[in-house]
Each structure stands twice: as structure tokens, then as C-alpha cells.
Amino acid sequence: MRNFKTILIANRGEIACRVMRTAQALGYRCVGVYSDADADAPHVRMADDAVLIGPAPVGESYLDMSSVLAAACDTGAEAIHPGYGFLSENAEFARACADAGLTFIGPGADAIDLMGNKAAAKRRMIEAGVPCVPGYEGADQSDETLLTAAGDIGFPLMVKAAAGGGGRGMRLVEDAAALPAALKSARSEALNAFGSDELILEKAIRRPRHVEVQVFADAQGNAIHLGERDCSVQRRHQKVIEEAPCPVMTEELRQRMGHAAVEAARSIGYLGAGTVEFLLGADGAFYFLEMNTRLQVEHPVTEMITGLDLVALQIRVAEGHPLGLEQADISLTGHAIEVRLYAEDTAQDFLPCTGHVELWRPADGEGLRFDSGIESGQAVSPFYDPMIAKAIAWGETRETARHRLIEGLKDTVLFGLTTNRGFLIDALSKETFAAGEATTAFIGEEFSADDLAEPQPKPEHAALAAVIQYQTERSSALAGSIVVSSELLDWSSGGDLMSRYVYDAADQEFDIEVCPKGRGIYRVAQSDEEFSVEILRLQGDTARLRTDGRRRDVQFFIPAPGRIELAVEGQAFSFRNRIAFVADAEESAGGGRVLAPMHGTLLEVLVAPGDEVTTGTRLAVLEAMKMQHDILAEIDGTIVTVNGKPDTQTAAGDVLIEIEPAT
Ligand code: MV4
């Protein structure tokens, strides 16, 4: 029995925070490690002590074993929790920990090694009586032997890299004629990716479900399972939605799969948390695929239906304590669903996005859990996985969990980056998923390029954006002004302060006039449409409005003057008011008109009629939104008229200055 005082968490982001949350609650001192890029990251601030382990690239920091070990020794840590990814399934690291007298919170190095090779793992699992996909996993790798084996297995079959994972080096082969070429390309891909060209062959299971069983084992030889997770909804071998239990599970099947998974763990003397992956065929047959020897990303869904804290259990068994749980103690209650919220652009083939999470406020609702490692203002850098957070919902029924998760995603405030939030809501909302019928083919079959394209705002969205922008700019402009007489307020518009916005949004342009009618009601005119918009509430970054009888709850973010981002039911739209920068010669018949970009107080006018200006000349200074903004010439020319006077109020779209363009 070892009782740790200090645990080093050799990871970053949400999982480092997740591990520390439990470890700190249990009274352990937590040491974080970080790269240059993560000096301000939440996991560093959360840690009781933190050690810089190198520059941003993972090879020189989070994957650098000697730096991590040195950090542990320097800070007096007795144990290292590797999280997932990075060093979590690195047998050499597990051995190095042991050699340094540190406890690796995970299984023994031999178990990691064994499960790191599909051929060896399968041979061992067959021995242990765990059902495996019929195939070939022999040492003889000659084409001749593989072609003969393929004939016995039958087609279609899968060629897989023995050292592989995540679908790399994997080929679906329809017939014998296609096999030699598939072997050749799989070998070269495997060698390149994993440093080994060893292959296995397996009968192909059509449209399988990915069902994995969570197992736990202690040093006393107790091993139990905590039920299964269904992770069938994947895209290019990246999990998108995970849930527990599996929607098509029966108690009888769970017992058989659970038993197989526990046998898998027992047969290799496993310690700690592990996941045994199976393919579940449409006929109810299941086959061992591989075992993940770490805590998995999707462990929260298991926690939510078992009421257990998997990190606490990991620490307990790593200290040498018995699990203290028997199979009969495990009961599954309700249903949990998790989605992975990523900074990525679904419209650009899910390209990762970098930048800053400007606003992050996860929804707070019954049965909701958000595991994140970011805060407002935090950078999402190109060096690491672009996952922002995991959103998890629990409910008595699957349908309740699904609804809670969709609503939780919609209510979450998230601005600054393009994310897959809309895609996640769409996936959770599909009939096939709602019916519990999604298999590994779900995303490919149900999402077309159109479904993944950038969402296009509707005129109503632009109207909402304009009203919110009008109101927020006006409030801050008025609050910041010295004296606002009715005479000044009426300047230029001769009545209501009507404002014009010309928004660029996605591939569209919206030309909008906003006219306040009093009591929070606005008339919004667009080319051939008119809306009546009422502001019911506007508070911080959320607004409740009513447009033509329909209530709308929206979130908004103003990243810079003249811009507004709007989130409506989880769909994000970005509007840029082009008027802010207009000095458009064509638009005003031979003259460049400089329009006020927003409501504000004109502080200074720096030019007079007759002045020659060039692009970039400062023309005026406007105070708005508690800041001063320079208004610059966007063309070369001569000042013809100057309408604005210092210390007067301007409305967005007012013509301040006219420039005769130089010829
Ligand atoms: C398979 C299979 C069908 N038959 N093996 C993909 C990644 C790796 N973990 C295993 N994978 C598969 N192995 C046989 N014999 C289909 C897949 C597969 C898949 C599995 C789980 C989740 C999503 C998937 C998507 C495509 C293919």
C-alpha cells in the first residue's frame, strides 16, 4: 500500500483539469506540467504547483519523458497520472516511471505493450476465450500466406496494421483481386505511421456498432466492468457522440460482453481503468477489437450512469488499495450522452480552427456536465487537439438526456471561434440518432456537403443583429457623452435616430435600416422585407427579443466596433457592418461618402472642405462604446462637405464627410 501525497498530471486541457478536480478534492497535492504555449492555461492555474517542461511542440514538452520525470522528481510527486493521449499508452514511459520509483497511474508496462499490438492481443484474447473477429494474426507476413488466409476468411475483409489504431493502415477489401494492392499500400502506410508493417486480416463486419466495455481491476486480482458505452457515431475514426448504455443493449448481452471484457482484463493481469472495444454486429454477435489501456475521453458517460468517480478509483487501485466494489455493487441508472465540442470548421472538411475563445459560459441545467479546460480569453493554439469541451447530459431516459444535451448546447455561450456546435445539435436531432439506430455509417449516410456548409443567416437574423447592435452602441454612446440635448439628438435624421447597417454575413449582404419606435420596439427595413423587433430583455451577452410575434433568445458578442456575432439556437452568425468603412465612390455617384460606423459622439473633425486627403488620412474621431475610433479616408481625394460637428451625436450611417475622388 502506498498513499500518495502528490500526484503529477502529465497532461493539459480538459483531462488535466478533470483529473485534478478529483485528486484535489481527495486531498492530494497536484503538480501540473506545461509548455511555453500553456503558461496561462487553466490546468496550470488549477495546479498546486506547476513545472514548465518545454516549448510548445508536444515532442519537446508533453511527450518528453525525461522532462516529465524530472518535473515529478523535483516536486516530490510519488505518482504520475498520464490522462489520455500523450504518454498514457506508452509502455516505455510506464517502465521509466517504475525505474524512477514513481507510480504510473495505469496498468503495467507489459499490459500496455501487449495491447499495443493487435496480432499479439488477439492471439492472447482467443486463448482467454474472448470472441474475436475471425481472421489471421500470424507471424508469417508473406503475401502467399496472407492470400491463402484471406481465402479461408472470405470477403469482404479488413486489412489492419497490427501496430495501428484510429483506422490508419486499415483497408476494406471487397475481393481477392484487390488484396495484393491493399496489402502493399497498408504496409507502407503502417510502416510510415507506426514503424511496423505487420498486418492482420479480419472478416469485415458490415455496419457495426462500436460498443466498448469499461473495466476496472485492482492489485488484489479483482476485476469488474462498469457497463458499456456506444461510440458508433464517429467521423474518420474520431468519436463525435458517445453514450451509455448502448441503446440496443439487453441485460443478457451486457452480461456476456461484460464477462468477456473482464476475462480480457483478468487474463493479462490488468490493473486500473481499461476499455475493451467490441464491434457489435446487426445480428447481435460481438467481437473483440482492441483494448485501450487508459482512462478514455468518454469516461464521463459511465460516471453519470454508475455514480462512480473513475479517477478516484484509478488513484485508489494505483495506491494498491482494493477496488472495494464487486460486480453486484454496480448498477446502471438512466442514460448519459456526451458530445465533443471542437474548434473546427465543418464547412471546410472539419478543419481545426485556432484563435481565442472570447466568451465561454457553459449552460447550467439539470443533468448537465461540462468538462472543459478553457476559459474566456483562452487561446486554442495549433499545437494541440482543438477540443474545447465535452458536453455531457444525463436523464432518466435516453430521450431526456438527448433533449437536455441539445438544450445545453444551445444555452452555452461560446464566441470567438468557429466550432462544431451546430453540427453536434444536428446530429443529436436526427431521427436515426433519436431512435437509437445510429451505427458507424451514420455520419456518412446522413450528412451531405450541404448539411455541413456554413449556416446562412436569414433576414430575420440580420434584423436581430442590427437591433442589438443599435441598442448596445447607443447605450454606450449615450452613457459616455457629456450633454445630449434633444437638438443634438435630432441632428441629421430630423426625428428618430434612424441607422443604416450594411452587413456582410457568410456569402450574403444585408442592407438594413433600424428605426426606433419607442418602448424597445424597432422597425427594421430590409430590401423588400420589414420586421418589427421588440427587445424584451438585453443583459450582458444574451438578449430576448420578439420578431413579428415570435420570441427569440439569442446570445451576442461584439468583437470589434461594427461587428457582431449572433448565436441563435446554437447556430453562429457573424455580421460585419461594411458601412463602418465605406468611402465608396461608386455608391454616391462620384463622391466618397464617409458614414458614421456606429452611434457615438463625434469628438473631433480633422478636415475641412478643400483639404486633400489620401487613403488612410485621419478624418474624424468618434467616441462610441466607451472607446475612441479613428475614421480614416479609404480613397484619395478632396474634401467637399463636412457635416459632422465636434461634440454632436451621430447615428450609424450618417454621412459625416464627402470626398471628391481624385482622378
Ligand atoms: C472493423 C470494421 C469492420 N470489420 N473491423 C475502425 C477503427 C478501428 N478501431 C476498427 N475499425 C473498424 N474495424 C472489422 N473486422 C469496421 C471498423 C470501422 C469502425 C469501427 C468503429 C467505429 C467506427 C468505424 C468506422 C469505420 C470502420
XYZ file of C-alpha atoms and ligand atoms in Angstrom:
690
model
C 0.000 0.000 0.000
C 1.354 3.400 -0.943
C -0.510 6.523 -0.022
C 0.395 9.354 -2.332
C 0.630 12.925 -1.169
C 1.493 14.466 -4.504
C 0.372 13.481 -7.992
C 1.837 14.917 -11.167
C -0.635 15.218 -14.020
C 1.278 14.696 -17.254
C -1.303 16.284 -19.486
C -3.065 19.519 -20.395
C -6.538 20.819 -21.208
C -9.775 19.344 -20.012
C -8.386 15.994 -18.886
C -5.681 17.589 -16.740
C -8.404 19.708 -15.101
C -10.688 16.679 -14.781
C -8.022 14.616 -13.009
C -7.046 17.499 -10.721
C -10.657 18.151 -9.758
C -10.937 14.711 -8.188
C -7.381 14.473 -6.893
C -7.592 17.838 -5.144
C -10.997 17.002 -3.676
C -9.420 13.861 -2.223
C -6.668 15.946 -0.652
C -3.790 15.232 -2.995
C -1.402 17.982 -3.963
C -1.426 18.275 -7.727
C 1.532 19.195 -9.876
C 0.801 20.393 -13.380
C 3.201 20.474 -16.284
C 3.016 22.920 -19.126
C 4.651 24.072 -22.323
C 5.512 27.629 -23.269
C 2.185 27.844 -25.090
C 0.243 26.905 -21.954
C 1.740 29.244 -19.362
C -1.697 30.824 -18.747
C -3.772 27.701 -19.270
C -6.462 26.737 -16.746
C -4.741 23.468 -15.870
C -1.679 25.426 -14.776
C -3.705 27.810 -12.643
C -5.622 24.951 -11.119
C -2.494 23.022 -10.144
C -0.977 23.429 -6.687
C 2.415 23.563 -8.318
C 3.360 23.685 -11.983
C 6.518 22.985 -13.925
C 7.481 24.309 -17.342
C 8.611 21.286 -19.347
C 9.494 22.797 -22.693
C 8.419 24.606 -25.828
C 5.011 24.330 -27.471
C 5.585 21.333 -29.786
C 4.420 18.186 -27.979
C 7.607 16.276 -28.833
C 9.593 18.767 -26.806
C 7.158 19.056 -23.893
C 4.165 16.811 -23.162
C 5.770 13.830 -24.918
C 9.222 14.417 -23.475
C 9.562 11.621 -20.915
C 12.698 12.879 -19.241
C 11.270 16.369 -18.712
C 8.084 14.952 -17.228
C 10.014 12.584 -14.959
C 12.345 15.367 -13.859
C 9.337 17.542 -13.015
C 7.921 14.736 -10.871
C 11.185 14.205 -9.028
C 11.770 17.934 -8.498
C 8.328 18.432 -6.979
C 8.257 15.343 -4.797
C 5.443 13.635 -6.674
C 5.016 9.938 -5.908
C 2.697 9.213 -8.812
C 2.004 10.341 -12.367
C -1.439 10.427 -13.929
C -0.997 10.470 -17.706
C -4.579 11.375 -18.689
C -5.324 10.224 -22.240
C -3.180 10.676 -25.335
C 0.441 11.830 -24.904
C 2.281 9.302 -22.680
C -0.800 7.431 -21.464
C -0.253 4.280 -23.549
C 3.499 4.394 -23.729
C 4.958 1.240 -22.154
C 8.439 2.719 -22.137
C 7.169 5.627 -20.061
C 5.370 3.309 -17.641
C 8.659 1.429 -17.198
C 10.649 4.634 -16.796
C 8.257 5.725 -14.044
C 8.795 2.459 -12.193
C 12.566 2.768 -12.640
C 12.429 6.263 -11.152
C 10.442 4.982 -8.169
C 7.246 6.667 -9.324
C 3.828 5.053 -9.640
C 2.373 5.254 -13.126
C -1.394 5.552 -12.625
C -2.361 2.906 -15.124
C -1.694 -0.724 -15.938
C 1.703 -2.380 -16.003
C 4.009 -1.768 -18.941
C 3.559 -5.363 -20.149
C -0.211 -4.941 -20.484
C 0.317 -1.714 -22.436
C 2.826 -3.436 -24.705
C 0.609 -6.438 -25.302
C -2.459 -4.383 -26.179
C -0.358 -2.122 -28.386
C -0.078 -4.900 -30.927
C -3.325 -6.151 -32.471
C -1.902 -9.510 -33.516
C -0.444 -10.321 -30.099
C -3.542 -9.006 -28.323
C -5.859 -11.092 -30.494
C -3.838 -14.259 -30.012
C -3.994 -13.698 -26.269
C -7.716 -12.924 -26.308
C -8.509 -16.046 -28.355
C -6.584 -18.030 -25.707
C -8.637 -16.369 -22.974
C -11.876 -17.299 -24.742
C -12.801 -13.732 -25.702
C -14.731 -13.702 -29.002
C -12.642 -12.176 -31.794
C -13.401 -11.385 -35.424
C -12.403 -14.451 -37.477
C -9.160 -13.614 -39.236
C -5.422 -14.068 -39.490
C -2.967 -12.714 -36.916
C 0.067 -14.875 -37.563
C 3.752 -14.059 -37.595
C 4.243 -15.148 -41.210
C 3.621 -11.987 -43.201
C 4.344 -13.261 -46.714
C 1.851 -12.330 -49.431
C 1.340 -16.001 -50.144
C 0.309 -16.780 -46.563
C -1.919 -13.706 -46.322
C -3.626 -14.514 -49.648
C -4.298 -18.082 -48.539
C -5.596 -16.892 -45.149
C -7.841 -14.377 -46.921
C -9.385 -17.189 -48.952
C -10.277 -19.007 -45.739
C -11.701 -15.884 -44.077
C -13.748 -14.845 -47.087
C -14.616 -11.396 -48.449
C -15.173 -8.594 -47.763
C -12.348 -8.402 -45.270
C -10.366 -5.796 -43.385
C -6.628 -5.385 -43.596
C -5.319 -3.692 -40.448
C -1.935 -2.564 -39.231
C -1.007 -4.675 -36.191
C 0.638 -1.702 -34.528
C -2.081 0.678 -35.708
C -5.052 2.419 -34.324
C -7.578 5.001 -35.345
C -8.159 3.423 -38.727
C -4.713 4.241 -40.096
C -3.283 1.456 -42.212
C -6.768 -0.048 -42.442
C -8.295 -1.194 -45.768
C -11.650 -2.690 -46.651
C -11.079 -5.276 -49.372
C -14.052 -6.470 -51.432
C -12.481 -9.369 -53.319
C -9.306 -11.425 -53.752
C -8.235 -9.466 -56.817
C -7.980 -6.261 -54.784
C -5.977 -7.817 -51.953
C -2.355 -7.606 -53.180
C -2.598 -3.875 -53.811
C -4.330 -3.349 -50.453
C -1.559 -5.266 -48.663
C 1.067 -3.178 -50.366
C -0.491 0.194 -49.540
C -1.473 -0.832 -46.000
C 2.096 -1.997 -45.325
C 3.654 1.207 -46.492
C 1.157 3.362 -44.590
C 1.663 1.274 -41.435
C 5.436 1.392 -41.672
C 5.334 5.113 -42.139
C 2.855 5.747 -39.317
C 3.820 3.147 -36.733
C 7.274 1.948 -37.713
C 5.995 -1.570 -38.353
C 4.448 -3.098 -41.452
C 2.930 -6.081 -39.659
C -0.666 -6.695 -40.748
C -3.658 -8.690 -39.593
C -6.704 -9.737 -41.580
C -10.280 -9.842 -40.343
C -13.652 -10.657 -41.781
C -15.421 -7.324 -42.345
C -18.424 -6.732 -40.141
C -20.952 -4.637 -42.063
C -22.412 -1.514 -40.456
C -21.240 -2.458 -36.969
C -21.805 -0.610 -33.749
C -18.771 0.364 -31.721
C -19.535 -0.826 -28.208
C -16.854 -0.655 -25.541
C -16.898 -2.009 -22.023
C -15.325 -0.124 -19.129
C -13.347 -2.442 -16.895
C -11.554 -1.890 -13.607
C -9.057 -4.150 -11.873
C -7.157 -3.897 -8.623
C -3.839 -5.321 -7.480
C -5.647 -7.993 -5.446
C -6.942 -9.575 -8.657
C -10.487 -8.250 -8.514
C -11.843 -7.219 -11.875
C -15.278 -5.834 -12.682
C -16.975 -3.995 -15.507
C -18.963 -0.755 -15.322
C -21.230 -1.389 -18.272
C -20.746 -0.306 -21.845
C -20.600 2.812 -23.972
C -21.804 3.081 -27.531
C -19.414 5.204 -29.593
C -20.747 4.348 -33.023
C -21.135 7.950 -34.136
C -17.687 8.700 -35.479
C -16.220 10.642 -38.340
C -12.960 9.446 -39.865
C -12.376 7.381 -36.720
C -12.875 10.396 -34.468
C -15.658 9.911 -31.974
C -18.388 12.529 -32.132
C -21.124 11.238 -29.818
C -20.745 8.693 -27.017
C -23.459 7.316 -24.810
C -24.125 4.862 -22.041
C -25.777 2.482 -22.018
C -25.778 1.284 -25.632
C -29.329 1.832 -26.928
C -29.695 -1.730 -28.235
C -28.171 -3.463 -25.202
C -30.058 -6.184 -23.397
C -29.241 -7.375 -19.888
C -28.283 -10.765 -21.291
C -25.916 -9.306 -23.917
C -24.403 -6.952 -21.341
C -23.602 -9.883 -19.108
C -21.893 -11.736 -21.938
C -19.937 -8.715 -23.185
C -19.110 -7.687 -19.636
C -17.890 -11.167 -18.851
C -15.720 -11.221 -21.994
C -14.247 -7.815 -21.124
C -13.474 -8.816 -17.544
C -11.833 -12.013 -18.815
C -9.745 -9.933 -21.196
C -8.500 -7.818 -18.287
C -8.020 -10.743 -15.913
C -6.108 -12.809 -18.441
C -3.380 -10.189 -18.748
C -3.164 -9.253 -15.059
C -4.584 -5.830 -15.778
C -4.550 -3.000 -13.242
C -6.705 0.104 -13.152
C -9.128 1.510 -15.720
C -9.311 -0.085 -19.141
C -11.669 -0.198 -22.073
C -12.339 -3.279 -24.118
C -13.603 -2.354 -27.580
C -16.011 -4.581 -29.444
C -17.775 -4.489 -32.746
C -21.428 -5.373 -32.331
C -22.983 -6.774 -35.478
C -26.586 -6.225 -36.543
C -27.174 -9.902 -35.655
C -26.145 -9.325 -32.031
C -22.781 -11.072 -32.384
C -19.877 -9.199 -30.795
C -16.151 -9.341 -31.426
C -13.128 -8.057 -29.530
C -11.319 -5.306 -31.443
C -8.723 -3.885 -29.092
C -8.183 -2.784 -25.526
C -7.391 0.795 -24.561
C -5.168 0.826 -21.532
C -6.045 4.314 -20.289
C -8.858 6.462 -18.977
C -10.859 7.436 -22.049
C -12.171 10.762 -23.232
C -15.740 9.463 -22.923
C -15.446 8.122 -19.347
C -17.948 10.727 -18.022
C -20.962 8.926 -19.516
C -20.026 5.869 -17.468
C -19.586 8.037 -14.380
C -23.013 9.537 -14.848
C -24.871 6.229 -15.039
C -22.836 4.442 -12.345
C -22.395 7.342 -9.916
C -18.717 6.415 -9.634
C -15.671 8.655 -9.985
C -13.303 6.789 -12.275
C -10.332 8.989 -11.450
C -10.829 8.328 -7.735
C -10.924 4.599 -8.447
C -7.776 4.839 -10.566
C -5.900 6.517 -7.734
C -7.246 4.036 -5.179
C -6.078 0.972 -7.078
C -2.790 2.617 -8.062
C -2.079 3.045 -4.345
C -2.614 -0.671 -4.009
C -5.980 -0.498 -2.284
C -8.666 -2.963 -3.283
C -11.399 -1.630 -5.546
C -13.907 -2.088 -2.743
C -16.576 -2.850 -5.302
C -17.944 -6.101 -6.587
C -19.843 -6.646 -9.789
C -23.086 -6.818 -7.826
C -22.425 -3.317 -6.440
C -22.565 -1.822 -9.911
C -25.942 -0.627 -11.070
C -26.676 1.486 -14.104
C -29.167 4.299 -13.682
C -30.628 6.330 -16.505
C -28.830 7.343 -19.653
C -25.937 9.687 -20.458
C -24.824 11.194 -23.770
C -21.615 13.080 -24.470
C -20.533 15.180 -27.430
C -17.106 16.581 -28.170
C -17.159 20.298 -28.823
C -14.337 21.174 -31.196
C -12.860 24.357 -32.618
C -13.250 23.215 -36.191
C -14.997 24.264 -39.367
C -17.430 21.625 -40.591
C -17.819 23.584 -43.835
C -14.106 23.173 -44.553
C -13.896 19.435 -44.093
C -13.712 19.838 -40.301
C -10.515 21.832 -40.489
C -9.290 22.690 -36.975
C -9.569 26.380 -36.103
C -7.241 28.358 -33.945
C -7.773 31.637 -32.171
C -9.248 32.696 -28.890
C -12.309 31.542 -27.064
C -13.537 35.052 -26.360
C -16.549 34.027 -24.326
C -17.174 30.670 -22.702
C -20.024 30.096 -20.309
C -21.320 26.542 -20.295
C -25.026 26.093 -19.753
C -26.146 25.271 -16.269
C -29.070 22.899 -16.255
C -30.348 19.769 -14.601
C -28.324 16.685 -15.523
C -25.703 18.682 -17.423
C -21.960 18.368 -17.056
C -19.285 20.207 -18.996
C -15.682 19.063 -18.816
C -13.500 21.779 -20.258
C -10.009 23.093 -19.972
C -10.622 26.540 -21.307
C -11.800 29.858 -20.010
C -12.946 33.057 -21.657
C -9.987 34.669 -23.375
C -8.104 31.380 -23.687
C -6.166 30.576 -26.846
C -6.815 27.476 -28.908
C -3.365 27.014 -30.382
C -2.371 24.971 -33.412
C -0.082 22.807 -31.283
C -2.723 20.719 -29.547
C -6.018 18.956 -30.014
C -8.695 21.569 -30.766
C -11.287 20.076 -28.415
C -12.867 22.907 -26.414
C -15.008 20.869 -24.080
C -17.082 17.786 -23.602
C -20.773 18.345 -23.012
C -22.499 15.531 -21.167
C -26.143 15.164 -20.222
C -27.828 12.629 -18.010
C -31.519 11.751 -17.885
C -33.782 9.051 -16.516
C -34.417 8.122 -20.122
C -32.321 8.423 -23.246
C -34.795 10.907 -24.664
C -34.467 13.183 -21.614
C -30.674 13.031 -21.816
C -30.790 13.819 -25.538
C -33.073 16.814 -25.024
C -31.012 18.142 -22.149
C -27.849 17.902 -24.196
C -29.351 19.720 -27.192
C -30.734 22.473 -24.943
C -27.451 22.652 -23.011
C -25.527 23.153 -26.238
C -27.924 25.879 -27.334
C -27.743 27.678 -23.995
C -23.965 27.593 -23.820
C -22.320 30.928 -24.566
C -19.387 30.359 -26.896
C -17.861 33.033 -29.102
C -14.573 33.720 -30.787
C -14.011 30.569 -32.796
C -15.795 28.511 -35.382
C -16.990 25.343 -33.678
C -18.850 22.152 -34.494
C -21.705 23.058 -32.135
C -24.303 23.337 -34.915
C -23.193 20.003 -36.355
C -23.488 18.330 -32.923
C -27.009 19.692 -32.452
C -27.931 18.482 -35.951
C -26.502 15.017 -35.279
C -28.302 14.704 -31.931
C -31.510 15.861 -33.611
C -31.508 13.361 -36.494
C -34.302 10.823 -36.417
C -31.890 7.919 -36.774
C -29.944 9.025 -33.714
C -33.093 9.856 -31.757
C -34.334 6.335 -32.491
C -31.080 4.863 -31.147
C -30.316 3.422 -34.566
C -27.083 5.217 -35.432
C -24.282 2.899 -36.497
C -20.763 3.662 -37.661
C -22.320 4.582 -41.037
C -24.494 7.373 -39.546
C -22.494 10.497 -40.365
C -21.514 9.341 -43.836
C -25.098 8.474 -44.676
C -26.935 11.382 -43.089
C -24.754 14.409 -43.652
C -24.333 15.830 -47.130
C -21.948 18.633 -48.036
C -24.962 20.969 -47.877
C -25.719 19.889 -44.315
C -22.138 20.753 -43.359
C -21.957 24.068 -45.218
C -21.654 27.332 -43.354
C -25.106 28.184 -41.976
C -26.638 31.112 -43.829
C -28.280 33.807 -41.755
C -31.845 34.725 -42.670
C -33.042 38.335 -42.990
C -34.629 37.946 -39.570
C -31.230 37.098 -38.036
C -29.714 40.199 -39.613
C -32.615 42.263 -38.241
C -31.974 40.922 -34.733
C -28.261 41.640 -35.063
C -28.923 45.198 -36.210
C -31.341 45.943 -33.385
C -28.939 44.575 -30.777
C -26.059 46.486 -32.304
C -28.122 49.658 -32.463
C -29.167 49.342 -28.849
C -25.751 48.435 -27.409
C -23.910 51.106 -29.359
C -26.471 53.712 -28.463
C -26.471 52.853 -24.777
C -22.723 53.103 -24.520
C -22.563 56.201 -26.680
C -25.145 57.996 -24.582
C -23.601 56.852 -21.344
C -20.259 58.232 -22.440
C -21.454 61.581 -23.699
C -21.354 64.796 -21.773
C -24.529 66.544 -22.761
C -27.189 65.203 -25.033
C -29.695 67.821 -25.900
C -32.732 66.950 -27.943
C -31.434 69.332 -30.555
C -28.208 67.369 -30.901
C -30.017 64.062 -30.871
C -32.045 65.191 -33.822
C -29.006 66.132 -35.802
C -29.096 64.822 -39.361
C -32.055 62.495 -39.129
C -34.682 65.055 -38.396
C -36.562 62.834 -35.974
C -35.911 59.298 -34.935
C -32.259 58.399 -34.980
C -32.511 56.028 -37.873
C -29.450 53.900 -38.514
C -28.283 52.022 -41.529
C -26.242 48.839 -41.442
C -24.797 47.097 -44.437
C -23.857 43.688 -43.177
C -21.590 41.164 -44.791
C -22.511 37.785 -43.368
C -21.428 34.438 -44.779
C -21.984 34.817 -48.538
C -24.659 37.457 -48.211
C -25.226 41.156 -47.833
C -27.995 42.671 -45.753
C -28.840 46.339 -46.153
C -30.801 47.323 -43.091
C -32.421 50.404 -41.630
C -33.277 50.407 -37.958
C -35.794 52.907 -36.719
C -36.681 53.062 -33.023
C -40.351 53.395 -32.276
C -40.023 53.750 -28.531
C -40.563 51.298 -25.652
C -37.953 48.915 -27.030
C -39.733 48.484 -30.328
C -37.921 48.925 -33.619
C -38.995 48.929 -37.194
C -36.383 47.183 -39.292
C -36.492 47.595 -43.045
C -34.501 45.428 -45.416
C -34.626 45.489 -49.208
C -38.124 44.100 -49.553
C -38.920 42.960 -46.049
C -39.929 44.711 -42.901
C -39.729 43.427 -39.358
C -40.991 44.709 -36.094
C -38.453 43.790 -33.439
C -39.045 44.247 -29.739
C -36.291 43.988 -27.165
C -37.780 42.205 -24.179
C -34.515 41.907 -22.302
C -30.909 42.702 -23.065
C -28.424 41.698 -20.435
C -24.718 41.076 -20.773
C -24.303 38.751 -23.704
C -27.857 37.481 -24.009
C -30.975 39.066 -25.396
C -34.603 38.093 -25.547
C -36.419 39.646 -28.454
C -39.697 39.296 -30.240
C -39.942 39.488 -34.015
C -43.380 39.593 -35.537
C -44.881 37.622 -32.697
C -42.107 35.067 -32.290
C -39.900 35.076 -29.193
C -36.179 34.665 -29.745
C -33.447 34.052 -27.213
C -30.091 34.908 -28.684
C -26.553 35.373 -27.488
C -24.299 38.008 -28.921
C -20.726 39.145 -28.881
C -19.235 42.347 -30.258
C -15.612 41.532 -31.094
C -14.872 44.964 -32.524
C -16.798 48.085 -33.417
C -19.036 47.474 -36.385
C -19.053 43.723 -35.911
C -21.484 41.478 -34.119
C -21.677 37.740 -33.674
C -25.025 36.188 -33.030
C -25.814 32.696 -31.768
C -29.367 31.561 -32.367
C -30.185 28.094 -31.054
C -26.569 27.049 -31.301
C -26.073 28.390 -34.813
C -23.472 31.114 -35.046
C -23.605 34.004 -37.471
C -21.066 36.732 -37.873
C -22.081 40.146 -39.185
C -19.681 42.846 -40.269
C -21.081 46.282 -40.810
C -19.472 47.384 -44.033
C -20.794 50.902 -43.585
C -18.169 51.424 -40.948
C -15.543 51.531 -43.599
C -17.424 52.958 -46.521
C -15.991 55.695 -48.586
C -17.440 54.269 -51.685
C -17.018 56.337 -54.790
C -19.435 54.339 -56.907
C -22.162 54.253 -54.346
C -22.558 58.004 -54.080
C -22.346 58.988 -57.704
C -18.847 60.304 -57.957
C -18.262 61.267 -54.338
C -16.792 59.251 -51.492
C -19.228 59.365 -48.607
C -17.817 58.752 -45.182
C -20.502 57.353 -42.947
C -20.535 57.124 -39.188
C -19.816 53.492 -38.389
C -21.953 53.490 -35.266
C -23.760 55.623 -32.774
C -21.470 57.868 -30.879
C -20.226 61.278 -30.107
C -18.123 62.977 -32.721
C -15.125 64.224 -30.761
C -13.042 65.797 -33.463
C -13.306 66.670 -37.115
C -9.827 66.940 -38.571
C -10.533 68.072 -42.111
C -12.280 70.989 -43.803
C -13.661 71.452 -47.315
C -10.877 71.798 -49.835
C -8.406 69.597 -47.965
C -6.578 66.994 -49.979
C -6.656 63.554 -48.381
C -5.197 60.201 -49.248
C -6.190 56.723 -48.212
C -5.554 56.427 -44.503
C -5.803 60.147 -43.652
C -7.490 60.603 -40.271
C -10.723 62.445 -40.933
C -12.506 62.407 -37.621
C -12.572 60.824 -34.197
C -15.723 59.203 -32.910
C -16.309 58.127 -29.361
C -18.518 55.098 -29.144
C -18.785 52.078 -26.925
C -16.567 53.890 -24.434
C -13.708 53.933 -26.907
C -12.337 56.371 -29.426
C -12.336 55.326 -33.041
C -10.413 56.966 -35.837
C -12.322 57.362 -39.036
C -9.929 57.132 -41.927
C -10.221 58.009 -45.593
C -10.454 54.953 -47.763
C -9.822 56.795 -51.013
C -7.668 59.628 -52.267
C -9.461 62.894 -52.996
C -10.592 66.311 -51.907
C -12.976 67.058 -49.059
C -16.198 68.515 -50.424
C -18.507 68.678 -47.430
C -18.168 68.206 -43.709
C -21.481 67.608 -41.971
C -20.396 66.424 -38.579
C -19.564 68.880 -35.841
C -17.477 68.116 -32.769
C -19.440 67.121 -29.676
C -22.526 66.117 -31.578
C -24.256 62.779 -31.562
C -24.111 60.706 -34.686
C -26.211 57.780 -35.734
C -24.787 54.800 -37.558
C -24.927 55.510 -41.257
C -24.982 59.303 -41.012
C -22.995 60.951 -43.778
C -20.183 62.743 -41.959
C -17.932 63.810 -44.778
C -17.949 63.701 -48.549
C -14.819 63.244 -50.584
C -14.471 64.065 -54.261
C -12.322 61.202 -55.512
C -9.025 62.077 -57.140
C -9.000 61.220 -60.816
C -13.597 -3.169 -38.351
C -14.781 -2.865 -39.043
C -15.453 -3.891 -39.632
N -14.967 -5.145 -39.560
N -13.160 -4.432 -38.303
C -12.193 1.259 -37.416
C -11.112 1.737 -36.489
C -10.700 0.573 -35.668
N -10.784 0.877 -34.277
C -11.611 -0.532 -36.067
N -12.448 -0.093 -37.124
C -13.265 -0.966 -37.775
N -12.884 -2.252 -37.729
C -13.839 -5.388 -38.906
N -13.365 -6.627 -38.852
C -15.207 -1.545 -39.073
C -14.438 -0.587 -38.444
C -14.932 0.742 -38.539
C -15.386 1.428 -37.410
C -15.348 0.857 -36.163
C -15.787 1.537 -35.064
C -16.293 2.808 -35.208
C -16.327 3.403 -36.434
C -15.875 2.721 -37.550
C -15.926 3.334 -38.790
C -15.464 2.658 -39.885
C -14.966 1.366 -39.751
